[in-house]
Coordinates of C-alpha atoms in Angstrom, one line a residue:
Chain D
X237 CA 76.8 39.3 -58.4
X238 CA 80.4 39.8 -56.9
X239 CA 83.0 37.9 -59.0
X240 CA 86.0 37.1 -56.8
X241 CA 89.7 35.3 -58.0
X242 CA 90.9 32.3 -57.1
X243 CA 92.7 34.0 -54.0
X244 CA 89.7 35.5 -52.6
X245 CA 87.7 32.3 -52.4
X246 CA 90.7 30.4 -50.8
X247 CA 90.7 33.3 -48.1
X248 CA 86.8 32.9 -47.7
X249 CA 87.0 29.1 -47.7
X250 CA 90.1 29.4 -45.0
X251 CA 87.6 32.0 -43.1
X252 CA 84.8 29.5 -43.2
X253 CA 87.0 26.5 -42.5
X254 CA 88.6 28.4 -39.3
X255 CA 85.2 29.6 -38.3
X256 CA 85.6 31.6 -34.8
X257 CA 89.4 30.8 -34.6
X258 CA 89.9 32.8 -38.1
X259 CA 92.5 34.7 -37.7
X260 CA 95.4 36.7 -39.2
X261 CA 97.9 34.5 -38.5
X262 CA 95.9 31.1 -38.8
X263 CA 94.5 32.3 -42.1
X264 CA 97.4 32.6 -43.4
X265 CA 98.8 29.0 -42.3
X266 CA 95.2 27.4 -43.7
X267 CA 95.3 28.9 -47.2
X268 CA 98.8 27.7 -47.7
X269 CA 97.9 24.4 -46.6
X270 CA 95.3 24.5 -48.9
X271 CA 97.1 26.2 -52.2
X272 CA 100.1 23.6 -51.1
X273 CA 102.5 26.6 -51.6
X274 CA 104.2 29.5 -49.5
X275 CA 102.1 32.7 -49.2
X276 CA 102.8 36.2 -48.2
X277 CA 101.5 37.9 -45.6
X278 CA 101.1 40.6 -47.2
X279 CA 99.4 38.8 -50.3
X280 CA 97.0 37.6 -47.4
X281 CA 96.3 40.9 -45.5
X282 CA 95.7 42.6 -49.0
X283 CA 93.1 40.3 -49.8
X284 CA 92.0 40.7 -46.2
X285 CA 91.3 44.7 -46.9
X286 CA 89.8 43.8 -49.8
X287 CA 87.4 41.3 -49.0
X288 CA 86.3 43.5 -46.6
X289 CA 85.9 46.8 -48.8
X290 CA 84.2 44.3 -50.9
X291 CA 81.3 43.9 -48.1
X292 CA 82.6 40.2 -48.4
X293 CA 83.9 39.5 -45.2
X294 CA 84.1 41.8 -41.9
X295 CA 86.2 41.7 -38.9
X296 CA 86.2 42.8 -35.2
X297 CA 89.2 43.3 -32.5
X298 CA 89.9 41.0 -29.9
X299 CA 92.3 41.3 -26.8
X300 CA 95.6 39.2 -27.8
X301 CA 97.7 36.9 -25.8
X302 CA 100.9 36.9 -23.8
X303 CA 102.9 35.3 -27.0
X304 CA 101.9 37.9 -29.4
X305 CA 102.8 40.9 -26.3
X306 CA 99.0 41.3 -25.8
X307 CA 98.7 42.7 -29.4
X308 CA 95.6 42.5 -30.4
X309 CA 93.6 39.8 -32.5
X310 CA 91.6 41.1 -35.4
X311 CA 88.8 38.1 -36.2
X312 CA 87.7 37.4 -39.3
X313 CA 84.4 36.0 -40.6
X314 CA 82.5 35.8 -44.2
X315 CA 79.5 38.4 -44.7
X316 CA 76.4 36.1 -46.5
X317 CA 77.8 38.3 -49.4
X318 CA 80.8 36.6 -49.1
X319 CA 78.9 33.5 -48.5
X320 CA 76.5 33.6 -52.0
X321 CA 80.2 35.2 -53.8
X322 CA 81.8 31.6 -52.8
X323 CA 78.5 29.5 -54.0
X324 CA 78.5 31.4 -57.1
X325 CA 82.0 30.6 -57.6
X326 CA 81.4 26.9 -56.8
X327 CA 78.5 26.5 -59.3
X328 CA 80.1 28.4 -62.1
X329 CA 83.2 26.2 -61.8
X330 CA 81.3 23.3 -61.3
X331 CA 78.9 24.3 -64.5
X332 CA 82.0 24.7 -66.8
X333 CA 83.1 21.2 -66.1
X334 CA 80.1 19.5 -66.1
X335 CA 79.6 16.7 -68.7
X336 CA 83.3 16.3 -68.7
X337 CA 84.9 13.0 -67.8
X338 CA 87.4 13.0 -65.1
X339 CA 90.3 13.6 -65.0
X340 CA 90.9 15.0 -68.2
X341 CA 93.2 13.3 -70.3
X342 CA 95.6 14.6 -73.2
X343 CA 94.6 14.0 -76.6
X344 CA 97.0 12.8 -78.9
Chain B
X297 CA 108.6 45.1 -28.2
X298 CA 110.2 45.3 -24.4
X299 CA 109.4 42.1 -23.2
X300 CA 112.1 39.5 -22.6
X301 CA 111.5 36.7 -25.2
X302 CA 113.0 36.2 -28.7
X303 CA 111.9 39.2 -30.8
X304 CA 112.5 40.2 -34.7
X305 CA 114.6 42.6 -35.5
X306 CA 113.6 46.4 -34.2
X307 CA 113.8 47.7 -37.5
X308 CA 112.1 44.9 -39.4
X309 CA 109.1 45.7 -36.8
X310 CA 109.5 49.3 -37.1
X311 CA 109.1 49.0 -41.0
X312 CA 106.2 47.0 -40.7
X313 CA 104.0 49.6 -38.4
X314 CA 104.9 52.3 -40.7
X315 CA 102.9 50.5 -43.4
X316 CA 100.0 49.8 -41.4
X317 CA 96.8 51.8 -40.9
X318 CA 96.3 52.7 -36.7
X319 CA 93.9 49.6 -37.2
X320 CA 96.3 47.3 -38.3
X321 CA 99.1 48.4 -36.3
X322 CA 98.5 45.8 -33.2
X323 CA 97.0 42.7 -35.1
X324 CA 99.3 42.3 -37.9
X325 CA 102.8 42.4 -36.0
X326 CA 101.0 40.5 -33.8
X327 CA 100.3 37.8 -36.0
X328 CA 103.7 37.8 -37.1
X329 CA 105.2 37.9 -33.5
X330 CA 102.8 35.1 -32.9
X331 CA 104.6 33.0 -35.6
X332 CA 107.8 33.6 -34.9
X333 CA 107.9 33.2 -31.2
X334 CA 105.8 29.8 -31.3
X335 CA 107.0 28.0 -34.8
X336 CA 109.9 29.9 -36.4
X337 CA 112.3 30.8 -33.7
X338 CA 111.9 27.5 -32.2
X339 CA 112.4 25.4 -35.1
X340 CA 114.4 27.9 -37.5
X341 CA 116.9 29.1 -35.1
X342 CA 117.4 32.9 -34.8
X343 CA 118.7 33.9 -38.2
X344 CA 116.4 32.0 -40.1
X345 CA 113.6 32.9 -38.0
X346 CA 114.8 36.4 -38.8
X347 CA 114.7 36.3 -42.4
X348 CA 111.7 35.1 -42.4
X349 CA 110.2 37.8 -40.8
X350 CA 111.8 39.9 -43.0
X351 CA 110.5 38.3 -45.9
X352 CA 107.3 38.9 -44.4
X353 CA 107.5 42.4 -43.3
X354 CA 108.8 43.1 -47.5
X355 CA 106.1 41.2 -48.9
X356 CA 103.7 43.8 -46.6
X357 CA 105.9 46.7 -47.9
X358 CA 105.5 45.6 -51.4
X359 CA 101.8 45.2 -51.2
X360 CA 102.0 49.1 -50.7
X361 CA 104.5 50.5 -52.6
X362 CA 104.4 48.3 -55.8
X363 CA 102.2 51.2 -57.7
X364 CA 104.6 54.0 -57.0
X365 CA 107.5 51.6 -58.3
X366 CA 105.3 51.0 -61.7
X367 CA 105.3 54.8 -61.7
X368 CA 109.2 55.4 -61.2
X369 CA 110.1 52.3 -63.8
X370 CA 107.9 53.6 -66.5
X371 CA 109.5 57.0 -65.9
X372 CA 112.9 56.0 -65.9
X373 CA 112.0 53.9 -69.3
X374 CA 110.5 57.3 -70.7
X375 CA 113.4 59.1 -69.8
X376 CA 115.7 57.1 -71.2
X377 CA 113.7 56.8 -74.7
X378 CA 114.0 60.5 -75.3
X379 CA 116.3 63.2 -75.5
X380 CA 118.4 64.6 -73.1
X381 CA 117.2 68.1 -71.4
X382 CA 113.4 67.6 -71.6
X383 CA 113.2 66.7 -67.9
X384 CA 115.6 68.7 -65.9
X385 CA 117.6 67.6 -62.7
X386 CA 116.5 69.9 -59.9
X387 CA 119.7 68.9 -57.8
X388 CA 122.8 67.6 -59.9
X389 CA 122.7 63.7 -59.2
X390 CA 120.7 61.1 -60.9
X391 CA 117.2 60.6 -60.3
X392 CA 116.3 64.2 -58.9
X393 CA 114.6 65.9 -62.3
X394 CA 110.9 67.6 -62.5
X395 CA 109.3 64.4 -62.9
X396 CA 111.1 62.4 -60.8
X397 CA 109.9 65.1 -58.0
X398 CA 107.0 65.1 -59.4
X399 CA 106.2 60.7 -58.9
X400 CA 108.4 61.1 -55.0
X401 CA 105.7 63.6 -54.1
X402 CA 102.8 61.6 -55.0
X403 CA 104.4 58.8 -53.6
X404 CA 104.4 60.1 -50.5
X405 CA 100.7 61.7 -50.8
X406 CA 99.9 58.2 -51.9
X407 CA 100.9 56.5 -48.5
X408 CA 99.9 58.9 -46.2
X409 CA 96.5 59.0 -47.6
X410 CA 96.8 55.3 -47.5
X411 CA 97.4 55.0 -43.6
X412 CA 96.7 58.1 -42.5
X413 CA 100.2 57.9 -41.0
X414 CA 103.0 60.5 -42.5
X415 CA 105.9 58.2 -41.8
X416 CA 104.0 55.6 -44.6
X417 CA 104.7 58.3 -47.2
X418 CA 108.3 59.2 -45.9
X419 CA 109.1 55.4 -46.4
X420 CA 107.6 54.9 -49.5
X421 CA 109.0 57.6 -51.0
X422 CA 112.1 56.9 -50.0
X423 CA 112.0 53.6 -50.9
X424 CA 110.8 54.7 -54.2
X425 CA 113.7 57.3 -55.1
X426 CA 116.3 54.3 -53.7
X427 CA 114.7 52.1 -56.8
X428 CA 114.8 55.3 -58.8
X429 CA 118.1 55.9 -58.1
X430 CA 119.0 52.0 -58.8
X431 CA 117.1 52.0 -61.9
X432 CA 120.2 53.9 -63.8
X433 CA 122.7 51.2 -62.6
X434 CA 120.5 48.4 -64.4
X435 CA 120.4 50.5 -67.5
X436 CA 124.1 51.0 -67.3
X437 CA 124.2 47.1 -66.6
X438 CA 122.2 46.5 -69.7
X439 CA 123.5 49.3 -72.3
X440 CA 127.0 49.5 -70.9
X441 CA 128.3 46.8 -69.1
X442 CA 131.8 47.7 -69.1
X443 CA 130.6 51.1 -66.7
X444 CA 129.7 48.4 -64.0
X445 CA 133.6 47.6 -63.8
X446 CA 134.9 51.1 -63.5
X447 CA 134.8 51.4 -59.8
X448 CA 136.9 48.6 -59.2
X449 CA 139.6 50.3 -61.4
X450 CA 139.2 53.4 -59.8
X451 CA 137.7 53.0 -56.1
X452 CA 136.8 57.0 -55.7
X453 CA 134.2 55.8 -57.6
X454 CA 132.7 54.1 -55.4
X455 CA 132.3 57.6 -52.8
X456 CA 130.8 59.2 -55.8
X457 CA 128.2 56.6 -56.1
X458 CA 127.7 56.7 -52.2
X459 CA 127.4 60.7 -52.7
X460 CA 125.2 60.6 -55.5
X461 CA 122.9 57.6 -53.8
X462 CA 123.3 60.3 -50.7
X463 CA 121.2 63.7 -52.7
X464 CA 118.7 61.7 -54.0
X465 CA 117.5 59.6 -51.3
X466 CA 117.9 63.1 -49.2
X467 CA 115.5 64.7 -52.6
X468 CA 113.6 61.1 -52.1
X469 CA 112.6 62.0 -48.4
X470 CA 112.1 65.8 -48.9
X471 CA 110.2 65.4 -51.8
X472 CA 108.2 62.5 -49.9
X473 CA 107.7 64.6 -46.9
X474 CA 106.5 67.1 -48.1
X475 CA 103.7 65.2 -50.3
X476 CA 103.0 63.5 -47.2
X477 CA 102.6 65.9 -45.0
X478 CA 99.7 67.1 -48.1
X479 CA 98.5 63.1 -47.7
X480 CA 98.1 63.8 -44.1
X481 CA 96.0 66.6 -43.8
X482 CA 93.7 66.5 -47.0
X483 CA 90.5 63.9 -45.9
X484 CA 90.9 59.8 -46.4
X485 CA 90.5 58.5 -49.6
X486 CA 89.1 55.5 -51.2
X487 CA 92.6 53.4 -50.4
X488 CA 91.3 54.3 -46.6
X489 CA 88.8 51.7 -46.3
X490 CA 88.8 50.5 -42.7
X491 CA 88.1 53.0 -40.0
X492 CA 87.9 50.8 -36.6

């Protein structure tokens, strides 16, 4: 089973979220909506690289448009690795807070 | 970049390929471009559009350089900890000795073998031998702060410093060329990972 960090699965839930539209740029704009916070792109292209070395997620080329000086787009999408990595993320989160009431309060 | 609307500075852009394996080297900046053309520039005006490309562009930079500046801190922090004349300068300026040469070199090795691209290593090692080279000014800073006031006494100083920072960014480069140039032609390794 691949463990991945709490960046990784915000990437692969932005990748999932975006589906065909998930690109660099769009990525990053989705998982700082998400994480409610600024993000670097080059925190975001890292995990990129290594979700990808990670058989997680893979990625194909696609022509760009007039805006971006017809540089290329490169499209990202989650492998079913990267898939069963998120669901095991889910349940193990979900299975360490089960039986607790929510939302946890202070004890005094 | 030759087209005719608002674009990020050349340099900025320029920095930012460097980093970037061949298969990077159109959809990243692009991404970027993207961003600044339709949502920054517009709504940030030109200079703060700017910096945040910039801010962008480091925080790509970072992402590939941050081991070889672990490697140059713990040296300098080494260096400092024991005695004088166990790690000879090469070239009579700070942050030129053996091992300093020695961390430059596989710097550059490091980000050539990274990209594939020589001009990766040539960056991060210079970039690498400038935070070298800085390191000894936030020791002074720390052990003697009074040496951070001397210059403004005496403004020669201030060439010396410029001198000084001169040799070892010019030891920084050689020494980062020349590992690159090694990055370059040995085969891809593992930090390699993406071919098309």
């Amino acid at each position: 089973m691949e463990t991945i960090g709490q960046f990784e699965q915000a990437v692969l839930v932005a990748l999932i979220r975006l589906g065909k539209d998930a690109y660099g740029r769009a990525i990053l704009n989705e998982v700082q909506v998400r994480l409610n916070r600024g993000v670097s792109a080059g925190a975001v292209y890292a995990t990129l690289e290594r979700l990808e070395a990670k058989g997680l997620a893979s990625s194909t080329l696609a022509p760009g448009t007039a805006i971006r000086g017809g540089r290329a787009r490169r499209y990202f999408v989650p492998t079913a690795a990267g898939v069963r990595a998120l669901n095991d993320a889910k349940s193990a989160t979900d299975t360490m807070f089960r039986g607790l009431a929510w939302p946890l309060k202070v004890r005094t | 970049m030759n087209d005719t609307q608002p674009s990020p500075p050349r340099w900025a852009y320029a920095l930012l390929r460097s980093m970037l394996r061949p298969s990077d080297s159109e959809s990243i900046p692009g991404d970027l471009l993207e961003e600044y053309r339709e949502v920054r520039r517009p709504s940030l005006g030109q200079l703060r559009a700017d910096a945040w490309y910039v801010t962008h562009v480091l925080s790509v930079l970072w992402r590939v350089v941050w081991p070889c500046v672990v490697a140059i801190a713990a040296l300098r922090i080494l260096s400092f900890a024991l005695p004088p004349g166990w790690n000879p300068s090469l070239v009579p300026a700070p942050g030129t000795s053996v091992l300093d040469a020695l961390v430059i070199l596989w710097a550059g090795y490091y980000g050539s073998q990274r990209t594939g691209r020589v001009s990766t290593g040539i960056v991060i090692s210079t970039v690498t031998s400038l935070l070298g080279f800085k390191m000894f000014f936030l020791y002074a800073a720390i052990t003697r702060p009074s040496l951070l006031l001397a210059p403004f006494e005496n403004p020669f100083i201030f060439v010396i410093m410029a001198v000084l920072l001169g040799i070892a960014l010019g030891f920084g480069m050689t020494a980062g060329i020349a590992g690159a140039a090694v990055g370059r032609w040995l085969p891809p390794s593992r930090w390699r990972t993406r071919i098309s």
